[in-house]
PDB file of C-alpha atoms in Angstrom:
ATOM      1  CA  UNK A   1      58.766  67.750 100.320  1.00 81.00           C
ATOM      2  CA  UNK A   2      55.430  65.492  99.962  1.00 87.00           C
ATOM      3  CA  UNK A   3      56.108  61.620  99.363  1.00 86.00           C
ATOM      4  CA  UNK A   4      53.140  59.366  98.686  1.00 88.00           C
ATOM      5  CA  UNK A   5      52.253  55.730  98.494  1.00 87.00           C
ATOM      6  CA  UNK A   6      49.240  54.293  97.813  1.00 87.00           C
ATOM      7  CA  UNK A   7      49.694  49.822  97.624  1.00 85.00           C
ATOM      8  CA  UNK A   8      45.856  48.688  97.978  1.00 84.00           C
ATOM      9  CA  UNK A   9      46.740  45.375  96.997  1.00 80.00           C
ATOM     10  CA  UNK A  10      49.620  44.894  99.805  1.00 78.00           C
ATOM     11  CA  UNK A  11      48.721  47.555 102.201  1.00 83.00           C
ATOM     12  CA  UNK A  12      44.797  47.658 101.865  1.00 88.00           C
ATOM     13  CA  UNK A  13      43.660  51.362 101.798  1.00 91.00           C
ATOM     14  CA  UNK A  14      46.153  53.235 103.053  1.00 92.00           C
ATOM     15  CA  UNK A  15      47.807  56.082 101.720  1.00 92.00           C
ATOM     16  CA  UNK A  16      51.550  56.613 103.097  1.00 91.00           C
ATOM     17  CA  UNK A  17      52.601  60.533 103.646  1.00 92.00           C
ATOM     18  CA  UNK A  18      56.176  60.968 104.189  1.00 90.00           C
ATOM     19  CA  UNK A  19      58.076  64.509 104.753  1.00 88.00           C
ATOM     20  CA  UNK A  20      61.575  63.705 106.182  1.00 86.00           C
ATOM     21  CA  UNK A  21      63.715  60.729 106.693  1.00 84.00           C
ATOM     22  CA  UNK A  22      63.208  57.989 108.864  1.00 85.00           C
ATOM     23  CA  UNK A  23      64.744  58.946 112.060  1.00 83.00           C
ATOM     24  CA  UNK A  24      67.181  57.118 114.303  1.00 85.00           C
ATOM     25  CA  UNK A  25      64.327  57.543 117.088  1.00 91.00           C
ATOM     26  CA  UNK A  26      60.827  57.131 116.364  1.00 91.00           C
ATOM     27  CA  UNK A  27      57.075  57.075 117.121  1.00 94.00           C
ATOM     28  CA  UNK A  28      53.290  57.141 115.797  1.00 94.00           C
ATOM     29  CA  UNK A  29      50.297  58.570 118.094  1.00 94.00           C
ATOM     30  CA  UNK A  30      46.992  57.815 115.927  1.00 95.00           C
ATOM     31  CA  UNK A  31      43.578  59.932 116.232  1.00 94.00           C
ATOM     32  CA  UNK A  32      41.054  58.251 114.240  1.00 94.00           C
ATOM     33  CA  UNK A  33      41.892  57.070 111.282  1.00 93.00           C
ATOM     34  CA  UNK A  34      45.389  59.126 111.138  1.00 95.00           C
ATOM     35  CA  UNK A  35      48.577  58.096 112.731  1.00 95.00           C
ATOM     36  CA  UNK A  36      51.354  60.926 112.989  1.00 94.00           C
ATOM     37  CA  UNK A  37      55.027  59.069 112.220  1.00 94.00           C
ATOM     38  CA  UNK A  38      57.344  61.411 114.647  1.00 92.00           C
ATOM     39  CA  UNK A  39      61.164  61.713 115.614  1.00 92.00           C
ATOM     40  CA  UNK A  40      61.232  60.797 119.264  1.00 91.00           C
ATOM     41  CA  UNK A  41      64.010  63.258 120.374  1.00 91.00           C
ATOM     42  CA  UNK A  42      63.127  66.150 118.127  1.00 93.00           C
ATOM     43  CA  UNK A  43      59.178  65.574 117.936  1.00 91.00           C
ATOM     44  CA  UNK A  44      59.504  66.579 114.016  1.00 91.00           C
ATOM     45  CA  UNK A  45      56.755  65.415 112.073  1.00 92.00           C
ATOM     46  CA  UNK A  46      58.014  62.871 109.799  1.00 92.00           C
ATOM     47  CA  UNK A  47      55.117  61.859 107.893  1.00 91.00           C
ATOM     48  CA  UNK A  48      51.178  60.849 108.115  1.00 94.00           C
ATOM     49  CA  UNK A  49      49.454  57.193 107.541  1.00 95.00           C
ATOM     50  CA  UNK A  50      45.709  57.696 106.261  1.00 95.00           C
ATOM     51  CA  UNK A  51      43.844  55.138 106.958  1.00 95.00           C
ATOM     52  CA  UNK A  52      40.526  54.280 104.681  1.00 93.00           C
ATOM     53  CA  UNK A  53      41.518  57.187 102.793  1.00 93.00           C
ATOM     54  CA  UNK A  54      39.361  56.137  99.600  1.00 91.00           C
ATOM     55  CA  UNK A  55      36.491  58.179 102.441  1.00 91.00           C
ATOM     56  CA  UNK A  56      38.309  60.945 102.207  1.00 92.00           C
ATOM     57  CA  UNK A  57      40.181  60.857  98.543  1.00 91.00           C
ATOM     58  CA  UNK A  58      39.196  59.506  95.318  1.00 85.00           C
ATOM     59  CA  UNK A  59      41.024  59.210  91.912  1.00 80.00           C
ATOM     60  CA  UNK A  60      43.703  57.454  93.778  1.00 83.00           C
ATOM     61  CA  UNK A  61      45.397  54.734  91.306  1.00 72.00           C
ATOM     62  CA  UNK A  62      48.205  52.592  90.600  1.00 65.00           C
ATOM     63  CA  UNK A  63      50.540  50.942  92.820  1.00 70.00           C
ATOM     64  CA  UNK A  64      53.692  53.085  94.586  1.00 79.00           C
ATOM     65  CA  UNK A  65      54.586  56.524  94.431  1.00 81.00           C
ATOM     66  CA  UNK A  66      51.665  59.072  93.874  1.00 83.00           C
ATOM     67  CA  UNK A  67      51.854  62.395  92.811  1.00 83.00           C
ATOM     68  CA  UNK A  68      48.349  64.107  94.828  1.00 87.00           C
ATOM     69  CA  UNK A  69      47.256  67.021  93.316  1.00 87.00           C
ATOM     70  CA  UNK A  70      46.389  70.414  95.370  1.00 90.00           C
ATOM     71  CA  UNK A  71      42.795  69.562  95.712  1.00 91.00           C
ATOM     72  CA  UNK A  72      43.944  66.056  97.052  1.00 91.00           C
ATOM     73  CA  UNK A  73      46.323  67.624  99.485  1.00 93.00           C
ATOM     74  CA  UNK A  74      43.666  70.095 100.741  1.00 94.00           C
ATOM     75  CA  UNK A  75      41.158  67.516 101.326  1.00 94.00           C
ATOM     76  CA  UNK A  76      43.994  65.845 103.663  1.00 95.00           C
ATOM     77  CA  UNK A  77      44.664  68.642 105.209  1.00 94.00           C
ATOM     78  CA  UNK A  78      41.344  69.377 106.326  1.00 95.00           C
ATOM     79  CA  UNK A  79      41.387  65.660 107.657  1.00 95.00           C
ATOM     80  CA  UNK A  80      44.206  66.632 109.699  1.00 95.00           C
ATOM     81  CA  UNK A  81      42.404  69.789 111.229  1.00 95.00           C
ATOM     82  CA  UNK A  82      39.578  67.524 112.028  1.00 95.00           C
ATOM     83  CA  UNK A  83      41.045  64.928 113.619  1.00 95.00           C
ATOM     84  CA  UNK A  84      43.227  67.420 115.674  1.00 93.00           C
ATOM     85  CA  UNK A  85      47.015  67.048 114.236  1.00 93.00           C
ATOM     86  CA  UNK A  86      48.523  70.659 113.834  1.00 86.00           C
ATOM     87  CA  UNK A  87      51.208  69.990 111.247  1.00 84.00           C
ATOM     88  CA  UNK A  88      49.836  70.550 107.135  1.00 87.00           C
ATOM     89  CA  UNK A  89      50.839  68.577 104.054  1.00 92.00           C
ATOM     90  CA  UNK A  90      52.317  70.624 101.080  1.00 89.00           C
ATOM     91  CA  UNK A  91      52.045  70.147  97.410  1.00 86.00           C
ATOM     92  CA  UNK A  92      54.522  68.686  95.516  1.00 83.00           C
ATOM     93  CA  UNK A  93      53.779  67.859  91.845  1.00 80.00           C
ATOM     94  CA  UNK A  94      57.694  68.248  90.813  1.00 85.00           C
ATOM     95  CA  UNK A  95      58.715  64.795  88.596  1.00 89.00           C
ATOM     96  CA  UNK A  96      61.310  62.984  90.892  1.00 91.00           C
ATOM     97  CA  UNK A  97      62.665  60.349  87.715  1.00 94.00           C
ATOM     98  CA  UNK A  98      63.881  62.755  85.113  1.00 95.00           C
ATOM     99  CA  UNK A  99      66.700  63.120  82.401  1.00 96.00           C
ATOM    100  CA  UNK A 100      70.030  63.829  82.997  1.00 96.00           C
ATOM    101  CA  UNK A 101      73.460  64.939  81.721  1.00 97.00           C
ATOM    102  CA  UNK A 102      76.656  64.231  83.496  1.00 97.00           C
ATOM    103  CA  UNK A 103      78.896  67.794  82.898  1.00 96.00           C
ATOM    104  CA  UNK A 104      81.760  66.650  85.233  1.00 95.00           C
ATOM    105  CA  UNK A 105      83.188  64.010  87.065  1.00 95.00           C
ATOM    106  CA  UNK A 106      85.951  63.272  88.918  1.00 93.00           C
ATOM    107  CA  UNK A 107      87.237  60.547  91.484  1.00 92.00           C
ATOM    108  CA  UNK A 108      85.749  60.672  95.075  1.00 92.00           C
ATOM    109  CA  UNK A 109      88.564  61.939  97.202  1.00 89.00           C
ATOM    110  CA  UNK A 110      88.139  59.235  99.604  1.00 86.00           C
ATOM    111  CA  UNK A 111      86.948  55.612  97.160  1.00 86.00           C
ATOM    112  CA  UNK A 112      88.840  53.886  94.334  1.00 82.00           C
ATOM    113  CA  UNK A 113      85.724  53.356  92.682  1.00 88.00           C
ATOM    114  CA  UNK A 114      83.387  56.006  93.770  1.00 92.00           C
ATOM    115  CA  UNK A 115      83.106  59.274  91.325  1.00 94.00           C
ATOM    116  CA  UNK A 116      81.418  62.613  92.241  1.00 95.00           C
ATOM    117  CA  UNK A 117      79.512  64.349  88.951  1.00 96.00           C
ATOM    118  CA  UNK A 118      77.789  67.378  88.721  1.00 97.00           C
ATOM    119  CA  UNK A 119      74.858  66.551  86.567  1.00 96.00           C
ATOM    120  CA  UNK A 120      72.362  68.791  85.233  1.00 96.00           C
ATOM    121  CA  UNK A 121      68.391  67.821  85.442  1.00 95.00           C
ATOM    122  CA  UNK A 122      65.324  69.859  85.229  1.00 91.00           C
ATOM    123  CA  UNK A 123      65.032  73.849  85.603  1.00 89.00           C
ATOM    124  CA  UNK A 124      68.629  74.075  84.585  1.00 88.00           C
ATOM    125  CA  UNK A 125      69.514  72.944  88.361  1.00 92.00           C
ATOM    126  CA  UNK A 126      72.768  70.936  88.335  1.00 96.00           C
ATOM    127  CA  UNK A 127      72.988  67.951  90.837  1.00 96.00           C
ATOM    128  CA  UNK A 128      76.475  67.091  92.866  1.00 96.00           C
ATOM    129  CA  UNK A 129      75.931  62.858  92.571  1.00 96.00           C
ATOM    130  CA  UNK A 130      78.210  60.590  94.033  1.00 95.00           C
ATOM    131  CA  UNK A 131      78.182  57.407  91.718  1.00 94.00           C
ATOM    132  CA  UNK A 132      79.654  54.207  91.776  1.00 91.00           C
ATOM    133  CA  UNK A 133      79.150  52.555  88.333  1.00 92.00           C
ATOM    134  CA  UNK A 134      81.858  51.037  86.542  1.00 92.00           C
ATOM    135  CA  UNK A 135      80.174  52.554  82.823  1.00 94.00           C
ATOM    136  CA  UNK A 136      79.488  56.521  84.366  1.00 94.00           C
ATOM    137  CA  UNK A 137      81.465  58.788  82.115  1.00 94.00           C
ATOM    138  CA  UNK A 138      81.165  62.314  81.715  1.00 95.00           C
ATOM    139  CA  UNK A 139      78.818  63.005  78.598  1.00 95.00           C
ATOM    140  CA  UNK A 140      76.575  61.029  79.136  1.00 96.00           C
ATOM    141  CA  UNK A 141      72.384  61.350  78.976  1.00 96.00           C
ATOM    142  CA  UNK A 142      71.224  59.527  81.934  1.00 97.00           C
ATOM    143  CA  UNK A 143      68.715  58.870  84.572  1.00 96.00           C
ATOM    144  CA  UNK A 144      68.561  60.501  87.973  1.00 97.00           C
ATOM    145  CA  UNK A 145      66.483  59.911  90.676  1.00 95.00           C
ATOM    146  CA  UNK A 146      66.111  62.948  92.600  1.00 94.00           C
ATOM    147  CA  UNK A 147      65.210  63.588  96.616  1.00 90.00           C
ATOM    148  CA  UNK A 148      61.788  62.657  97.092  1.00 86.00           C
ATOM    149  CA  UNK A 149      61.903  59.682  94.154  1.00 88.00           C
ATOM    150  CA  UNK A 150      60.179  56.257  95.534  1.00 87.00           C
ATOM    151  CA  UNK A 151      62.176  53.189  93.660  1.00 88.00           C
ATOM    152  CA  UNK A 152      60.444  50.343  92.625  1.00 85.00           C
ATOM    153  CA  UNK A 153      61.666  48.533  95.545  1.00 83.00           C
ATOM    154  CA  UNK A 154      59.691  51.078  97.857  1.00 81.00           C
ATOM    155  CA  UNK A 155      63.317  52.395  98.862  1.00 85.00           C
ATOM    156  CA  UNK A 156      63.727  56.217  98.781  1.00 87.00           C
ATOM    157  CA  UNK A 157      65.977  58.755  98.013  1.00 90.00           C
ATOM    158  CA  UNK A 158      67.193  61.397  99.847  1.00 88.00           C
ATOM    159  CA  UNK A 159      70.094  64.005  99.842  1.00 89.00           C
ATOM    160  CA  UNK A 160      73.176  62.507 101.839  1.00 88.00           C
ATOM    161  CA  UNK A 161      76.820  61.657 101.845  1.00 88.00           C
ATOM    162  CA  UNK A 162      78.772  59.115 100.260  1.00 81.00           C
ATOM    163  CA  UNK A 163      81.751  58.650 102.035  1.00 84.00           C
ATOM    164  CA  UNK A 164      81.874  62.588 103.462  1.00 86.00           C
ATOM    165  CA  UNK A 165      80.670  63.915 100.312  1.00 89.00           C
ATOM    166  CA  UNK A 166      77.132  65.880  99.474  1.00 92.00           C
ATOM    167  CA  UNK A 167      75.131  63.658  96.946  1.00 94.00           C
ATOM    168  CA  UNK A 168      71.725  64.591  96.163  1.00 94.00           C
ATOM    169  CA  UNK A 169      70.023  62.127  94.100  1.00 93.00           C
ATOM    170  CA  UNK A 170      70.919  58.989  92.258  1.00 95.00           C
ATOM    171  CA  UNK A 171      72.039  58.128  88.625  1.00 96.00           C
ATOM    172  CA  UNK A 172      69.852  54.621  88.025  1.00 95.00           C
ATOM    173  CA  UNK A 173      70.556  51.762  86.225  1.00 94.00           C
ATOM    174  CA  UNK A 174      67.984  49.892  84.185  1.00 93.00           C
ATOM    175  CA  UNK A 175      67.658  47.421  87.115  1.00 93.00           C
ATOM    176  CA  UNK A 176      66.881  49.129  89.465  1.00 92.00           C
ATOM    177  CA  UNK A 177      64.717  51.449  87.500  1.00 92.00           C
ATOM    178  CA  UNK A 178      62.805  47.420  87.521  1.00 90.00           C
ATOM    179  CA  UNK A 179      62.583  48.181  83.699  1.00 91.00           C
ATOM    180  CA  UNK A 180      61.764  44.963  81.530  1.00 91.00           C
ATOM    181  CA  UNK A 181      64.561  42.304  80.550  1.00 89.00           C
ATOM    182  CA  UNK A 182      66.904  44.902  82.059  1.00 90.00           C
ATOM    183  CA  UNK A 183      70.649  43.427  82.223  1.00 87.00           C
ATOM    184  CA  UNK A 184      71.215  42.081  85.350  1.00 84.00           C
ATOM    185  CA  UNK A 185      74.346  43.972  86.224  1.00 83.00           C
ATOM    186  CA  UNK A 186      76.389  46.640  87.533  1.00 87.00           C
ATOM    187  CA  UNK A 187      76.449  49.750  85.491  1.00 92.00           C
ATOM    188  CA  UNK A 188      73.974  52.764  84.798  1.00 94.00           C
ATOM    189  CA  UNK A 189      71.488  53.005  81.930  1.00 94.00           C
ATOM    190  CA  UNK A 190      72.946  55.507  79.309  1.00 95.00           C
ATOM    191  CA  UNK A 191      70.059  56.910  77.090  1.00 94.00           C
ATOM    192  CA  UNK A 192      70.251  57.506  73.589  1.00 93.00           C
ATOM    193  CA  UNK A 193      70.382  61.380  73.205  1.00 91.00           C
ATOM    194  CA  UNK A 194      68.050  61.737  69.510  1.00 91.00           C
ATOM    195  CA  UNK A 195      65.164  60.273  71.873  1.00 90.00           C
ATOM    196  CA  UNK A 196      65.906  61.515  75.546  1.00 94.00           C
ATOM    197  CA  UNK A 197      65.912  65.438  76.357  1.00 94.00           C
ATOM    198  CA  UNK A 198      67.964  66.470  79.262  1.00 94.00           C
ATOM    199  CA  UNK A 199      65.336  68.213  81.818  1.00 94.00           C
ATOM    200  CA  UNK A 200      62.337  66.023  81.262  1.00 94.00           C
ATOM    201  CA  UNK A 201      60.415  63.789  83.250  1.00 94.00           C
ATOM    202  CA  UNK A 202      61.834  59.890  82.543  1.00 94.00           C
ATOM    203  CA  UNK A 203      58.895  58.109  80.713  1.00 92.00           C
ATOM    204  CA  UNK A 204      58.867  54.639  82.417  1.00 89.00           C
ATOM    205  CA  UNK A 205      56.558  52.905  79.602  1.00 89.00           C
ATOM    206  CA  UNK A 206      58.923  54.499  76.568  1.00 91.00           C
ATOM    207  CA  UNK A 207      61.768  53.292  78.311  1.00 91.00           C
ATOM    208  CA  UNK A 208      60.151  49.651  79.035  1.00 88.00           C
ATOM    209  CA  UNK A 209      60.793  49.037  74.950  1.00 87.00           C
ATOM    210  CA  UNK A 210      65.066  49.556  75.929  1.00 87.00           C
ATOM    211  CA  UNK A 211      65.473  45.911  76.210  1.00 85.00           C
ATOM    212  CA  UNK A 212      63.181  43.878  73.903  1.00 75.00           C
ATOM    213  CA  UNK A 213      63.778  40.587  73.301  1.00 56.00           C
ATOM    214  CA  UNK A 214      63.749  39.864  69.513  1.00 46.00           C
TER     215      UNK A 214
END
């Protein structure tokens, strides 16, 4: 798992490098212009802070999540060998918004308004998601935001439980997707099916037409 961030306009030049969850317990030693984010009890490597990275990376773009490609994540690595950190940075190039189908669903064992679905994504994997939209029916084409997905907010998503029960991922309403003149409400986004494929990436600026205002 490789999560990046790159927010020159908030952050200045900075590229954020996360591989686990926060932890409970945590620290940051820095050599250079690298700071190592640790777990304080289990010394895990949680993630990396690159500082003035634009010296050591270019072609980085946009604002949020970043998807670095293997020469990117070489070139940090080698940084980190430098600069004297042993842990190393692995690709991930996997889409973390993608299309969705809800297969099953049935009430959380342990919520009145909970449900747990298994919904298929990409490479045929199916998802166990705990939702708790008042519109989430089985059927239906949908949006998931899988482990490793950065929301517009800047919160992430990882694998957990919902009231004692496994949920990997999230199925996303139009909100908090932050699509345009989304409805401000509870409720998922349900995609039409003739324009959506289950298994593909989500395609943010096709989906930003949803809600035009006529």
């Amino acid at each position: 798992m490789l999560i990046s961030s790159y927010n020159p306009k908030h952050l200045g030049d900075v590229l954020i490098t996360m591989i686990k969850p926060d932890a409970a317990k945590q620290s940051s030693e820095k050599k250079e212009n690298v700071v190592r984010i640790f777990n304080r009890e289990t010394n895990e490597t949680l993630g990396y802070n690159f500082f003035d990275v634009s010296q050591t990376l270019t072609g980085l773009n946009g604002q949020g999540q970043v998807l670095l490609t293997a020469d990117q994540v070489k070139l940090l690595n080698e940084l980190l060998t430098k600069v004297g950190f042993e842990d190393f940075l692995e690709e991930d190039q996997t889409p973390k918004f993608v299309v969705g189908y809800v297969e099953e669903m049935e009430a959380h064992p342990d919520s009145d308004h909970l449900h747990v679905t298994k919904t298929r994504v990409d490479n045929d994997q199916v998802l166990q998601i705990v939702c708790g939209a008042p519109n989430i029916e089985q059927g239906q084409t949908v949006v998931v935001a899988k482990e490793g997905a950065m929301m517009p907010t800047g919160a992430m998503i990882w694998n957990g439980k919902l009231r004692g029960v496994e949920s990997d991922g999230m199925i996303c309403s139009a909100r908090e997707l932050g699509l345009p003149n989304a409805p401000q409400k509870r409720g998922i986004l349900v995609l039409p099916t003739d324009e959506y494929h289950v298994g593909d990436e989500f395609d943010f600026d096709k989906a930003a037409t949803l809600f035009t205002k006529n």
